[in-house]
Short mmCIF file of C-alpha atoms and ligand atoms in Angstrom, two decimals:
data_model
loop_
_atom_site.label_atom_id
_atom_site.label_comp_id
_atom_site.label_asym_id
_atom_site.label_seq_id
_atom_site.Cartn_x
_atom_site.Cartn_y
_atom_site.Cartn_z
CA MET Y 1076 0.00 0.00 0.00
CA LYS Y 1077 1.18 3.39 -0.88
CA ARG Y 1078 1.60 5.62 2.07
CA ALA Y 1079 1.92 9.26 1.54
CA VAL Y 1080 1.80 12.15 3.88
CA THR Y 1081 0.41 15.21 2.26
CA THR Y 1082 0.18 18.48 3.97
CA VAL Y 1083 -2.09 21.13 2.70
CA VAL Y 1084 -1.85 24.36 4.53
CA VAL Y 1085 -4.66 26.72 3.98
CA VAL Y 1086 -4.32 30.10 5.51
CA PHE Y 1087 -7.46 32.08 5.62
CA PHE Y 1088 -7.99 35.44 7.01
CA VAL Y 1089 -11.63 35.42 7.65
CA GLY Y 1090 -13.88 37.83 9.19
CA ALA Y 1091 -16.01 34.77 9.70
CA LEU Y 1092 -15.51 34.88 13.41
CA SER Y 1093 -16.58 38.43 13.61
CA LEU Y 1094 -19.11 38.41 10.87
CA VAL Y 1095 -20.95 35.15 11.02
CA THR Y 1096 -20.27 34.81 11.19
CA ALA Y 1097 -28.79 -7.21 43.51
CA GLY Y 1098 -29.30 -11.87 46.19
CA ALA Y 1099 -26.33 -13.99 46.82
CA SER Y 1100 -24.03 -15.10 44.10
CA ALA Y 1101 -24.07 -18.66 42.75
CA ALA Y 1102 -20.35 -19.27 43.04
CA ALA Y 1103 -18.76 -17.76 46.07
CA PRO Y 1104 -16.36 -15.14 44.81
CA ALA Y 1105 -13.10 -14.27 46.47
CA ALA Y 1106 -13.72 -11.96 49.37
CA ASP Y 1107 -12.15 -8.98 47.68
CA THR Y 1108 -13.86 -9.44 44.28
CA PRO Y 1109 -16.06 -6.46 43.55
CA THR Y 1110 -19.78 -7.28 43.28
CA PHE Y 1111 -22.45 -6.05 40.94
CA THR Y 1112 -24.69 -4.58 43.60
CA LYS Y 1113 -22.06 -2.83 45.65
CA ASP Y 1114 -19.37 -1.81 43.19
CA VAL Y 1115 -20.43 -2.14 39.57
CA ALA Y 1116 -24.06 -1.02 39.54
CA PRO Y 1117 -23.20 2.47 40.86
CA ILE Y 1118 -20.79 2.95 37.95
CA LEU Y 1119 -23.25 1.69 35.35
CA TYR Y 1120 -26.08 3.78 36.75
CA GLU Y 1121 -24.02 6.91 36.65
CA HIS Y 1122 -22.23 6.46 33.34
CA CYS Y 1123 -24.05 3.93 31.17
CA VAL Y 1124 -27.80 3.62 31.68
CA VAL Y 1125 -28.47 7.03 30.23
CA CYS Y 1126 -28.13 5.17 26.91
CA HIS Y 1127 -28.29 1.51 28.02
CA ARG Y 1128 -31.95 1.39 29.09
CA PRO Y 1129 -35.19 0.34 27.40
CA GLY Y 1130 -36.22 2.48 24.43
CA GLU Y 1131 -32.80 4.04 24.03
CA VAL Y 1132 -30.37 3.67 21.22
CA ALA Y 1133 -27.81 1.34 22.84
CA PRO Y 1134 -28.27 -2.34 21.93
CA MET Y 1135 -28.87 -3.67 25.48
CA THR Y 1136 -30.00 -2.44 28.87
CA LEU Y 1137 -27.51 -2.44 31.74
CA ILE Y 1138 -29.85 -2.08 34.70
CA ARG Y 1139 -30.66 -5.45 36.34
CA TYR Y 1140 -28.00 -8.02 37.20
CA GLU Y 1141 -29.75 -10.48 34.83
CA ASP Y 1142 -29.30 -7.97 31.99
CA VAL Y 1143 -25.72 -7.14 32.77
CA ARG Y 1144 -24.25 -10.57 33.63
CA PRO Y 1145 -24.19 -11.94 30.03
CA TRP Y 1146 -22.33 -8.81 28.93
CA SER Y 1147 -19.65 -8.80 31.62
CA ARG Y 1148 -16.77 -9.65 29.26
CA ALA Y 1149 -17.90 -7.22 26.60
CA ILE Y 1150 -18.28 -4.52 29.23
CA LYS Y 1151 -14.78 -5.18 30.49
CA ALA Y 1152 -13.38 -4.97 26.97
CA LYS Y 1153 -15.20 -1.76 26.08
CA VAL Y 1154 -14.30 0.10 29.24
CA GLU Y 1155 -10.67 -1.02 29.08
CA SER Y 1156 -10.39 0.18 25.51
CA ARG Y 1157 -12.16 3.38 26.52
CA GLU Y 1158 -14.70 2.88 23.77
CA MET Y 1159 -17.46 3.14 26.40
CA PRO Y 1160 -18.72 5.44 27.61
CA PRO Y 1161 -18.27 7.22 24.29
CA TRP Y 1162 -16.11 10.32 24.65
CA HIS Y 1163 -13.29 11.13 22.34
CA ALA Y 1164 -11.32 14.02 23.80
CA ASP Y 1165 -7.72 13.46 24.82
CA PRO Y 1166 -7.97 14.04 28.62
CA ARG Y 1167 -4.71 15.97 28.62
CA PHE Y 1168 -6.29 19.00 27.01
CA GLY Y 1169 -9.24 21.11 28.00
CA GLU Y 1170 -11.82 20.75 30.70
CA PHE Y 1171 -15.36 20.11 29.54
CA ARG Y 1172 -18.51 20.37 31.55
CA ASN Y 1173 -20.16 17.50 29.70
CA ALA Y 1174 -17.12 15.18 29.84
CA ARG Y 1175 -17.90 11.46 29.99
CA GLY Y 1176 -15.45 8.79 30.93
CA LEU Y 1177 -14.48 6.49 33.79
CA THR Y 1178 -11.63 6.97 36.21
CA GLY Y 1179 -8.80 4.42 36.16
CA GLU Y 1180 -10.17 3.10 39.45
CA GLN Y 1181 -13.65 2.57 38.00
CA VAL Y 1182 -12.22 0.68 35.03
CA ALA Y 1183 -10.13 -1.46 37.43
CA THR Y 1184 -13.27 -2.26 39.47
CA ILE Y 1185 -15.16 -3.46 36.39
CA VAL Y 1186 -12.19 -5.51 35.19
CA ALA Y 1187 -11.74 -7.17 38.62
CA TRP Y 1188 -15.48 -7.91 38.79
CA SER Y 1189 -15.55 -9.47 35.33
CA ASP Y 1190 -12.35 -11.47 35.89
CA GLY Y 1191 -13.67 -12.59 39.28
CA GLY Y 1192 -16.73 -14.29 37.70
CA ALA Y 1193 -19.02 -11.24 37.72
CA PRO Y 1194 -20.68 -11.99 41.09
CA ARG Y 1195 -24.02 -10.50 42.01
CA GLY Y 1196 -23.48 -9.41 45.61
CA THR Y 1197 -25.96 -8.61 48.33
CA ALA Y 1198 -29.36 -7.17 47.46
CA ALA Y 1199 -29.14 -4.57 50.19
CA ASP Y 1200 -26.16 -2.97 48.47
CA LEU Y 1201 -27.97 -2.17 45.23
CA PRO Y 1202 -28.33 1.54 44.64
CA VAL Y 1203 -31.55 3.09 43.46
CA VAL Y 1204 -32.00 2.86 39.70
CA PRO Y 1205 -31.84 6.40 38.36
CA ALA Y 1206 -35.08 7.85 37.11
CA PHE Y 1207 -35.22 9.10 33.57
CA PRO Y 1208 -38.44 10.99 33.29
CA ASP Y 1209 -39.59 10.86 29.72
CA GLY Y 1210 -40.06 14.58 29.67
CA TRP Y 1211 -38.06 17.58 28.66
CA ALA Y 1212 -34.57 17.70 30.15
CA GLY Y 1213 -34.84 21.44 30.70
CA GLY Y 1214 -38.42 21.48 31.98
CA GLU Y 1215 -41.40 22.55 29.92
CA PRO Y 1216 -40.15 24.61 26.96
CA THR Y 1217 -41.58 28.01 26.13
CA TYR Y 1218 -42.37 26.79 22.61
CA ILE Y 1219 -42.41 23.37 20.99
CA ILE Y 1220 -41.82 23.00 17.26
CA GLU Y 1221 -42.72 19.70 15.63
CA MET Y 1222 -41.14 18.14 12.61
CA PRO Y 1223 -43.65 19.04 9.89
CA VAL Y 1224 -44.51 15.42 9.08
CA GLU Y 1225 -44.25 12.03 10.74
CA PHE Y 1226 -41.58 9.89 9.15
CA GLU Y 1227 -42.18 6.20 8.57
CA LEU Y 1228 -38.98 4.16 8.57
CA PRO Y 1229 -38.29 1.15 6.41
CA THR Y 1230 -37.66 -1.89 8.63
CA GLN Y 1231 -34.17 -2.45 7.27
CA GLY Y 1232 -31.41 -1.16 5.04
CA GLU Y 1233 -29.45 2.04 4.94
CA ILE Y 1234 -31.63 5.14 5.19
CA ASP Y 1235 -30.54 8.34 3.47
CA TYR Y 1236 -30.51 11.55 5.42
CA HIS Y 1237 -33.92 13.20 5.54
CA ASN Y 1238 -34.41 16.95 5.59
CA PHE Y 1239 -37.64 18.55 6.72
CA TYR Y 1240 -38.41 22.25 6.87
CA THR Y 1241 -40.96 24.26 8.77
CA PRO Y 1242 -41.26 28.06 9.02
CA VAL Y 1243 -40.17 29.87 12.16
CA PRO Y 1244 -43.60 30.66 13.66
CA PHE Y 1245 -42.72 34.05 15.14
CA PRO Y 1246 -43.14 37.54 13.66
CA GLU Y 1247 -39.89 38.75 15.23
CA ASP Y 1248 -36.54 37.27 16.14
CA VAL Y 1249 -36.62 35.37 19.42
CA PHE Y 1250 -33.63 34.92 21.76
CA LEU Y 1251 -33.25 31.51 23.31
CA LYS Y 1252 -31.49 30.64 26.54
CA GLY Y 1253 -31.64 26.94 25.72
CA ILE Y 1254 -32.77 24.43 23.12
CA GLU Y 1255 -33.68 20.76 23.28
CA MET Y 1256 -34.04 18.36 20.40
CA ARG Y 1257 -36.19 15.43 21.44
CA PRO Y 1258 -36.65 12.44 19.13
CA GLY Y 1259 -40.17 11.15 18.88
CA ASN Y 1260 -38.66 7.66 18.68
CA ARG Y 1261 -35.28 7.25 20.35
CA ALA Y 1262 -34.61 3.80 18.94
CA ALA Y 1263 -35.07 5.11 15.40
CA VAL Y 1264 -33.13 8.37 15.50
CA HIS Y 1265 -29.42 7.75 15.15
CA HIS Y 1266 -28.49 11.40 15.27
CA ALA Y 1267 -30.00 14.66 14.10
CA GLY Y 1268 -29.50 18.37 13.86
CA ALA Y 1269 -31.64 21.46 13.72
CA TYR Y 1270 -30.73 24.62 11.81
CA ASN Y 1271 -32.17 28.06 11.21
CA VAL Y 1272 -31.96 28.49 7.44
CA GLU Y 1273 -33.06 30.62 4.58
CA LEU Y 1274 -34.36 28.82 1.53
CA SER Y 1275 -33.64 29.75 -2.04
CA ALA Y 1276 -36.34 31.80 -3.72
CA HIS Y 1277 -36.36 29.12 -6.44
CA THR Y 1278 -37.68 26.39 -4.18
CA HIS Y 1279 -40.99 25.41 -2.61
CA LEU Y 1280 -42.11 23.19 0.25
CA LYS Y 1281 -44.45 20.19 0.02
CA ASP Y 1282 -45.17 18.09 3.13
CA GLY Y 1283 -42.16 19.57 4.83
CA LEU Y 1284 -39.82 18.59 2.01
CA LEU Y 1285 -38.02 21.05 -0.26
CA TYR Y 1286 -38.29 21.00 -4.07
CA TRP Y 1287 -36.81 23.04 -6.91
CA ASP Y 1288 -39.46 25.16 -8.64
CA ALA Y 1289 -38.07 24.40 -12.11
CA ASP Y 1290 -38.65 20.63 -12.20
CA ASP Y 1291 -40.14 19.66 -8.86
CA GLN Y 1292 -37.04 17.68 -7.97
CA LEU Y 1293 -36.19 17.23 -4.32
CA VAL Y 1294 -33.45 19.61 -3.22
CA GLU Y 1295 -30.56 17.56 -2.04
CA LEU Y 1296 -28.64 19.22 0.72
CA GLY Y 1297 -25.39 20.83 -0.29
CA THR Y 1298 -26.13 20.71 -3.99
CA VAL Y 1299 -26.17 23.78 -6.17
CA ARG Y 1300 -27.90 24.52 -9.45
CA GLN Y 1301 -26.54 26.57 -12.24
CA THR Y 1302 -28.99 28.65 -14.22
CA SER Y 1303 -28.02 30.93 -17.07
CA ARG Y 1304 -27.69 33.82 -14.66
CA GLU Y 1305 -26.84 32.54 -11.25
CA THR Y 1306 -25.68 29.71 -9.08
CA LEU Y 1307 -28.39 28.60 -6.71
CA ALA Y 1308 -27.96 26.84 -3.42
CA GLY Y 1309 -31.18 25.25 -2.15
CA VAL Y 1310 -30.34 26.42 1.32
CA THR Y 1311 -28.26 29.52 1.89
CA PRO Y 1312 -24.84 28.98 3.35
CA GLY Y 1313 -25.38 31.49 6.14
CA SER Y 1314 -27.52 28.94 7.95
CA GLU Y 1315 -27.07 28.71 11.69
CA LYS Y 1316 -26.91 25.47 13.60
CA LEU Y 1317 -29.36 25.43 16.49
CA ILE Y 1318 -28.55 22.10 18.12
CA SER Y 1319 -27.42 18.54 17.52
CA TYR Y 1320 -29.02 15.45 18.96
CA VAL Y 1321 -26.91 12.39 19.67
CA PRO Y 1322 -28.02 9.61 22.06
CA GLY Y 1323 -27.65 10.77 25.62
CA ARG Y 1324 -27.52 14.39 24.64
CA GLY Y 1325 -29.99 16.76 23.06
CA TYR Y 1326 -30.37 19.62 25.53
CA GLU Y 1327 -28.21 22.70 25.69
CA GLU Y 1328 -28.35 25.82 27.78
CA TYR Y 1329 -25.99 28.68 27.05
CA GLY Y 1330 -25.86 30.56 30.35
CA ARG Y 1331 -23.58 33.48 31.16
CA GLY Y 1332 -25.90 36.02 29.57
CA ALA Y 1333 -25.59 34.44 26.14
CA ALA Y 1334 -28.48 33.49 23.95
CA LYS Y 1335 -29.16 32.10 20.53
CA ARG Y 1336 -31.13 34.06 17.99
CA LEU Y 1337 -33.92 32.35 16.11
CA SER Y 1338 -34.51 34.48 13.04
CA ALA Y 1339 -38.06 35.22 12.05
CA GLY Y 1340 -38.84 34.76 8.37
CA LYS Y 1341 -36.44 31.86 8.09
CA MET Y 1342 -37.04 28.13 8.28
CA ILE Y 1343 -36.30 25.54 10.90
CA HIS Y 1344 -34.53 22.66 9.24
CA PHE Y 1345 -34.65 19.17 10.78
CA HIS Y 1346 -31.69 17.17 9.48
CA MET Y 1347 -32.48 13.57 10.40
CA HIS Y 1348 -30.38 10.42 10.30
CA TYR Y 1349 -32.50 7.35 11.01
CA GLN Y 1350 -31.53 3.74 11.70
CA PRO Y 1351 -33.91 0.84 11.02
CA THR Y 1352 -34.73 -1.40 14.01
CA GLY Y 1353 -36.12 -4.39 12.12
CA ARG Y 1354 -39.64 -3.36 13.10
CA PRO Y 1355 -41.95 -0.75 11.65
CA GLU Y 1356 -41.15 2.55 13.34
CA ARG Y 1357 -42.36 6.11 13.06
CA ASP Y 1358 -40.82 9.31 14.26
CA ARG Y 1359 -41.82 12.89 14.72
CA THR Y 1360 -38.99 14.72 16.41
CA LEU Y 1361 -39.62 17.83 18.52
CA LEU Y 1362 -37.67 20.95 19.14
CA GLY Y 1363 -38.14 22.59 22.55
CA LEU Y 1364 -37.30 26.29 22.67
CA TYR Y 1365 -36.57 28.06 25.95
CA GLU Y 1366 -36.97 31.78 25.61
CA TYR Y 1367 -34.47 34.14 27.17
CA GLU Y 1368 -36.16 36.48 29.61
CA GLY Y 1369 -35.06 40.04 29.12
CA ARG Y 1370 -32.23 41.05 26.87
CA PRO Y 1371 -29.18 38.80 26.58
CA THR Y 1372 -25.74 40.39 26.53
CA HIS Y 1373 -24.23 38.22 23.82
CA GLU Y 1374 -25.42 36.27 20.88
CA VAL Y 1375 -24.15 32.73 20.42
CA VAL Y 1376 -22.86 31.91 16.98
CA ASN Y 1377 -22.35 28.30 16.00
CA SER Y 1378 -20.02 28.72 13.18
CA LEU Y 1379 -20.39 25.62 11.10
CA SER Y 1380 -16.81 25.68 10.19
CA ALA Y 1381 -14.71 28.43 11.62
CA VAL Y 1382 -11.31 27.41 10.51
CA GLY Y 1383 -10.08 26.79 7.04
CA PRO Y 1384 -11.23 25.82 3.65
CA SER Y 1385 -14.90 25.40 4.28
CA THR Y 1386 -15.42 28.67 6.06
CA TYR Y 1387 -18.55 30.57 5.31
CA ILE Y 1388 -18.40 34.28 4.95
CA ALA Y 1389 -21.64 35.67 6.20
CA ALA Y 1390 -21.54 39.04 4.52
CA GLY Y 1391 -23.62 38.67 1.41
CA SER Y 1392 -24.05 35.02 2.33
CA GLU Y 1393 -21.41 34.12 -0.14
CA LEU Y 1394 -20.07 30.65 -0.09
CA GLN Y 1395 -16.37 30.98 0.54
CA SER Y 1396 -15.52 27.52 -0.55
CA LEU Y 1397 -17.67 24.52 0.06
CA THR Y 1398 -14.80 22.36 -0.91
CA LEU Y 1399 -12.01 20.30 0.42
CA PRO Y 1400 -8.90 19.56 -1.56
CA VAL Y 1401 -9.39 16.16 -3.17
CA ILE Y 1402 -8.20 13.36 -0.89
CA PRO Y 1403 -6.17 10.86 -2.92
CA PRO Y 1404 -6.84 7.11 -2.73
CA MET Y 1405 -4.88 4.78 -0.48
CA VAL Y 1406 -3.44 7.49 1.73
CA GLU Y 1407 -3.29 6.91 5.45
CA ASP Y 1408 -2.41 10.23 7.01
CA TRP Y 1409 -3.62 12.94 4.76
CA GLU Y 1410 -3.17 16.15 6.64
CA LEU Y 1411 -5.12 19.35 6.35
CA ILE Y 1412 -4.26 22.43 8.33
CA GLY Y 1413 -6.60 25.39 8.51
CA ILE Y 1414 -5.58 28.64 10.13
CA THR Y 1415 -7.94 31.46 10.93
CA ALA Y 1416 -7.02 34.88 12.22
CA VAL Y 1417 -9.13 36.32 15.02
CA PRO Y 1418 -9.49 40.01 14.23
CA ASN Y 1419 -11.82 40.80 17.15
CA ALA Y 1420 -11.90 39.35 20.64
CA ILE Y 1421 -14.14 36.30 20.93
CA THR Y 1422 -15.19 33.92 23.67
CA ILE Y 1423 -15.24 30.25 22.69
CA HIS Y 1424 -17.92 28.24 24.48
CA GLY Y 1425 -17.31 24.87 22.92
CA LEU Y 1426 -16.09 22.90 19.94
CA SER Y 1427 -17.50 20.19 17.77
CA PRO Y 1428 -15.35 18.47 15.17
CA HIS Y 1429 -17.28 17.18 12.23
CA LEU Y 1430 -15.77 14.89 9.62
CA HIS Y 1431 -17.12 11.86 7.80
CA LEU Y 1432 -15.90 8.26 7.49
CA ARG Y 1433 -12.30 9.11 6.51
CA GLY Y 1434 -11.96 11.50 9.44
CA LYS Y 1435 -9.15 10.30 11.71
CA SER Y 1436 -8.26 13.06 14.13
CA MET Y 1437 -8.70 16.76 14.79
CA THR Y 1438 -6.84 19.16 17.06
CA TYR Y 1439 -7.66 22.84 17.73
CA VAL Y 1440 -4.78 25.06 18.84
CA VAL Y 1441 -5.00 28.74 19.64
CA THR Y 1442 -1.93 30.98 19.47
CA TYR Y 1443 -2.27 34.14 21.52
CA PRO Y 1444 -0.82 37.52 20.50
CA ASP Y 1445 2.10 37.02 22.94
CA GLY Y 1446 3.11 33.87 21.06
CA ARG Y 1447 1.84 31.37 23.62
CA SER Y 1448 -0.02 28.38 22.19
CA GLU Y 1449 -2.70 26.30 23.85
CA THR Y 1450 -4.38 23.12 22.66
CA LEU Y 1451 -8.08 23.63 23.14
CA LEU Y 1452 -9.18 20.15 22.11
CA SER Y 1453 -7.59 17.05 20.71
CA VAL Y 1454 -9.67 14.19 19.33
CA PRO Y 1455 -7.05 11.58 18.46
CA ASN Y 1456 -9.52 8.91 17.32
CA TYR Y 1457 -12.40 10.58 15.63
CA ASP Y 1458 -15.52 8.40 15.32
CA PHE Y 1459 -18.20 9.45 12.85
CA ASN Y 1460 -20.87 7.68 14.93
CA TRP Y 1461 -20.29 10.05 17.82
CA GLN Y 1462 -20.84 13.68 17.02
CA HIS Y 1463 -19.88 15.20 20.35
CA TYR Y 1464 -20.09 18.82 21.35
CA TYR Y 1465 -17.21 19.55 23.72
CA ASP Y 1466 -18.58 22.15 26.11
CA PHE Y 1467 -15.85 24.11 27.94
CA ALA Y 1468 -16.14 24.15 31.75
CA GLU Y 1469 -14.90 27.74 31.50
CA PRO Y 1470 -15.37 29.61 28.24
CA LYS Y 1471 -12.10 30.58 26.59
CA ARG Y 1472 -11.47 34.23 25.91
CA VAL Y 1473 -9.44 34.68 22.79
CA PRO Y 1474 -8.10 38.21 22.32
CA ALA Y 1475 -7.87 40.03 19.03
CA GLY Y 1476 -4.70 39.19 17.19
CA SER Y 1477 -4.81 35.48 18.06
CA THR Y 1478 -4.96 32.71 15.50
CA ILE Y 1479 -6.77 29.40 15.62
CA MET Y 1480 -5.23 26.44 13.88
CA VAL Y 1481 -7.00 23.19 13.25
CA ARG Y 1482 -4.97 20.15 12.23
CA THR Y 1483 -6.93 17.29 10.75
CA LEU Y 1484 -5.89 13.87 9.52
CA PHE Y 1485 -7.92 11.80 7.11
CA ASP Y 1486 -7.39 8.08 6.56
CA ASN Y 1487 -8.36 7.01 3.07
CA SER Y 1488 -6.41 3.74 3.29
CA LEU Y 1489 -7.37 0.10 3.88
CA LYS Y 1490 -6.39 0.53 7.51
CA ASN Y 1491 -9.52 2.56 8.13
CA ARG Y 1492 -12.19 -0.09 8.82
CA TYR Y 1493 -14.97 2.40 8.13
CA ASN Y 1494 -13.59 3.33 4.72
CA PRO Y 1495 -16.22 2.50 2.09
CA ALA Y 1496 -13.81 2.83 -0.86
CA PRO Y 1497 -10.07 3.26 -0.23
CA ASP Y 1498 -9.36 3.08 -3.95
CA LYS Y 1499 -11.31 6.24 -4.72
CA GLU Y 1500 -10.56 9.91 -4.62
CA VAL Y 1501 -12.74 11.63 -2.06
CA TYR Y 1502 -14.53 14.93 -2.56
CA TRP Y 1503 -16.50 17.26 -0.39
CA GLY Y 1504 -20.13 16.13 0.01
CA GLU Y 1505 -23.11 15.65 2.30
CA GLN Y 1506 -23.12 11.88 2.11
CA SER Y 1507 -21.00 9.95 4.59
CA TRP Y 1508 -18.99 8.36 1.77
CA ASP Y 1509 -18.07 11.86 0.69
CA GLU Y 1510 -15.97 13.88 3.05
CA MET Y 1511 -16.28 17.03 5.11
CA TYR Y 1512 -14.03 19.22 7.11
CA ALA Y 1513 -16.04 21.18 9.65
CA PRO Y 1514 -14.18 22.23 12.79
CA GLN Y 1515 -17.30 23.69 14.36
CA ILE Y 1516 -16.91 26.29 17.01
CA ARG Y 1517 -19.41 28.08 19.24
CA VAL Y 1518 -18.50 31.66 19.99
CA THR Y 1519 -19.79 34.95 21.26
CA LEU Y 1520 -18.32 38.15 19.91
CA ASP Y 1521 -17.08 40.16 22.86
CA ARG Y 1522 -17.56 43.59 21.39
CA TYR Y 1523 -21.20 43.23 20.50
CA ASP Y 1524 -23.11 43.69 23.70
CA LEU Y 1525 -26.77 43.29 22.89
CA SER Y 1526 -27.85 44.86 26.16
CA LYS Y 1527 -26.33 48.19 25.08
CA PRO Y 1528 -27.92 50.54 22.58
CA PRO Y 1529 -27.02 49.79 18.97
CA GLY Y 1530 -23.80 51.38 17.76
CA LYS Y 1531 -22.23 51.31 21.19
CA THR Y 1532 -19.82 48.43 21.28
CA GLN Y 1533 -17.72 47.86 24.34
C1 HEC J 563 -24.09 8.02 25.03
C2 HEC J 563 -24.70 6.75 25.02
C3 HEC J 563 -23.94 5.60 25.64
C4 HEC J 563 -23.32 5.58 26.87
C5 HEC J 563 -23.24 6.67 27.90
C6 HEC J 563 -22.76 4.25 26.99
N1 HEC J 563 -23.02 3.51 25.87
FE1 HEC J 563 -22.42 1.61 25.51
N2 HEC J 563 -23.19 1.71 23.64
C7 HEC J 563 -23.92 2.76 23.13
C8 HEC J 563 -24.29 2.45 21.76
C9 HEC J 563 -25.10 3.34 20.85
C10 HEC J 563 -23.74 1.19 21.45
C11 HEC J 563 -23.84 0.43 20.11
C12 HEC J 563 -22.98 1.06 19.09
C13 HEC J 563 -21.54 1.05 19.44
O1 HEC J 563 -20.97 -0.03 19.82
O2 HEC J 563 -20.96 2.12 19.36
C14 HEC J 563 -23.05 0.76 22.66
C15 HEC J 563 -22.36 -0.43 22.76
C16 HEC J 563 -21.86 -0.95 23.95
C17 HEC J 563 -21.27 -2.26 24.08
C18 HEC J 563 -21.09 -3.27 22.97
C19 HEC J 563 -22.39 -4.03 22.71
C20 HEC J 563 -22.18 -5.06 21.61
O3 HEC J 563 -23.17 -5.29 20.88
O4 HEC J 563 -21.07 -5.58 21.47
C21 HEC J 563 -20.90 -2.41 25.40
C22 HEC J 563 -20.28 -3.65 26.08
C23 HEC J 563 -21.25 -1.17 26.06
N3 HEC J 563 -21.83 -0.31 25.15
C24 HEC J 563 -21.02 -0.91 27.42
C25 HEC J 563 -21.19 0.35 27.98
C26 HEC J 563 -20.79 0.66 29.34
C27 HEC J 563 -20.20 -0.35 30.35
C28 HEC J 563 -21.06 1.98 29.52
C29 HEC J 563 -20.79 2.83 30.74
C30 HEC J 563 -19.48 2.71 31.35
C31 HEC J 563 -21.64 2.49 28.29
N4 HEC J 563 -21.70 1.48 27.39
C32 HEC J 563 -22.05 3.81 28.09
C33 HEC J 563 -24.23 3.91 23.79
C34 HEC J 563 -23.75 4.29 25.03
#
């Protein structure tokens, strides 16, 4: 196999950041072997059952001893390899308020329990099973927006992404202190996203789906049409991400005076990725909106891609470059470096790397005006199935004159077990067999204080 290391350095000076832009056990275990009821259940209840419970996306429940016992070896393997609970940040960098992961001691307890025959323990030791009320994580939302139609899933096979649109039902912009995306059917929704978008004037909606006026063809996301006069994008590039749903996480609150603007006159876009369960399933996902009371100080911007070649320039909603240099076939570590200057002070609230199946790793590094560098986040083993948002415990203030560099590796070789076609060149695209480079970043712009009269920046 050919192995080549290619480095593409793309330096962009973008205003994007400023513009957008338990009973007794059968076999008596050794006295010091941990037991399910006393030692293991507390770990599972705290770190696993949020996903491993009935009706959730994980393949088995990990609540009763009878459920857990047959999985003891698999559990040992997955916690030792750090594949479970799913969390992909290198613990050496950054502190995140939504961090998942077990301590070395917790892993050692599970390993000793499994190796010791996975004993049950004494019933009296069993902790209370955590309650997961099937309601809204943030309490009753101020507004609830439904997906415009109910989606009926095929029972098997690969399901393409589905995009549904519904108008923002408010006459004026609304500021939100929090948002929750709640699947109607948690077993069916693999992951999803909601956006605030503007549709092309050359499109129309039918049953929540978007069609081109010219020929009534469904608008495929990310595609453009060329007419004699203009290039049309079905959805304008200045679209703002509202929230992502991945199992175990679909509720976000901004806090610290920050709020997210929901623009009136635009559409709410439900970007849905479904997985068949083998049974007939239906879904109608909901979006819960929590209105900010009063006037927020700062507006949260989720820049889809703040660093590098896929950066959107908001002014004039012009697509900077919805492209990625072509990734050659059979290349293991294909490197892409994007550098973005920060012309105005920003506060970074969190980061969310987004790549597709060839994505291997991503690291965000900020270099301050005094020359100091700091790694904000390193995801050494990117996994397309887990679209995490890494939410800083303390927001990072990045002064004017700093730069943000994102280093990404793609693996288009046979070594990548997720690679659908190592012998092919890979281009930018919406589909998972195409590739993306989206080092997403959530910022507030320090100098725009919304609580002050317009024109007066700090
Ligand atoms: C955020 C949701 C989530 C959390 C938290 C989570 N899991 Fe999982 N787990 C999944 C999903 C989804 C799968 C199936 C897909 C996969 O393997 O990635 C899975 C798969 C597994 C498997 C492999 C099952 C098989 O079919 O081989 C094991 C074992 C496992 N999890 C154990 C755990 C343990 C132990 C914890 C807690 C320490 C945990 N998980 C926490 C979602 C989760």
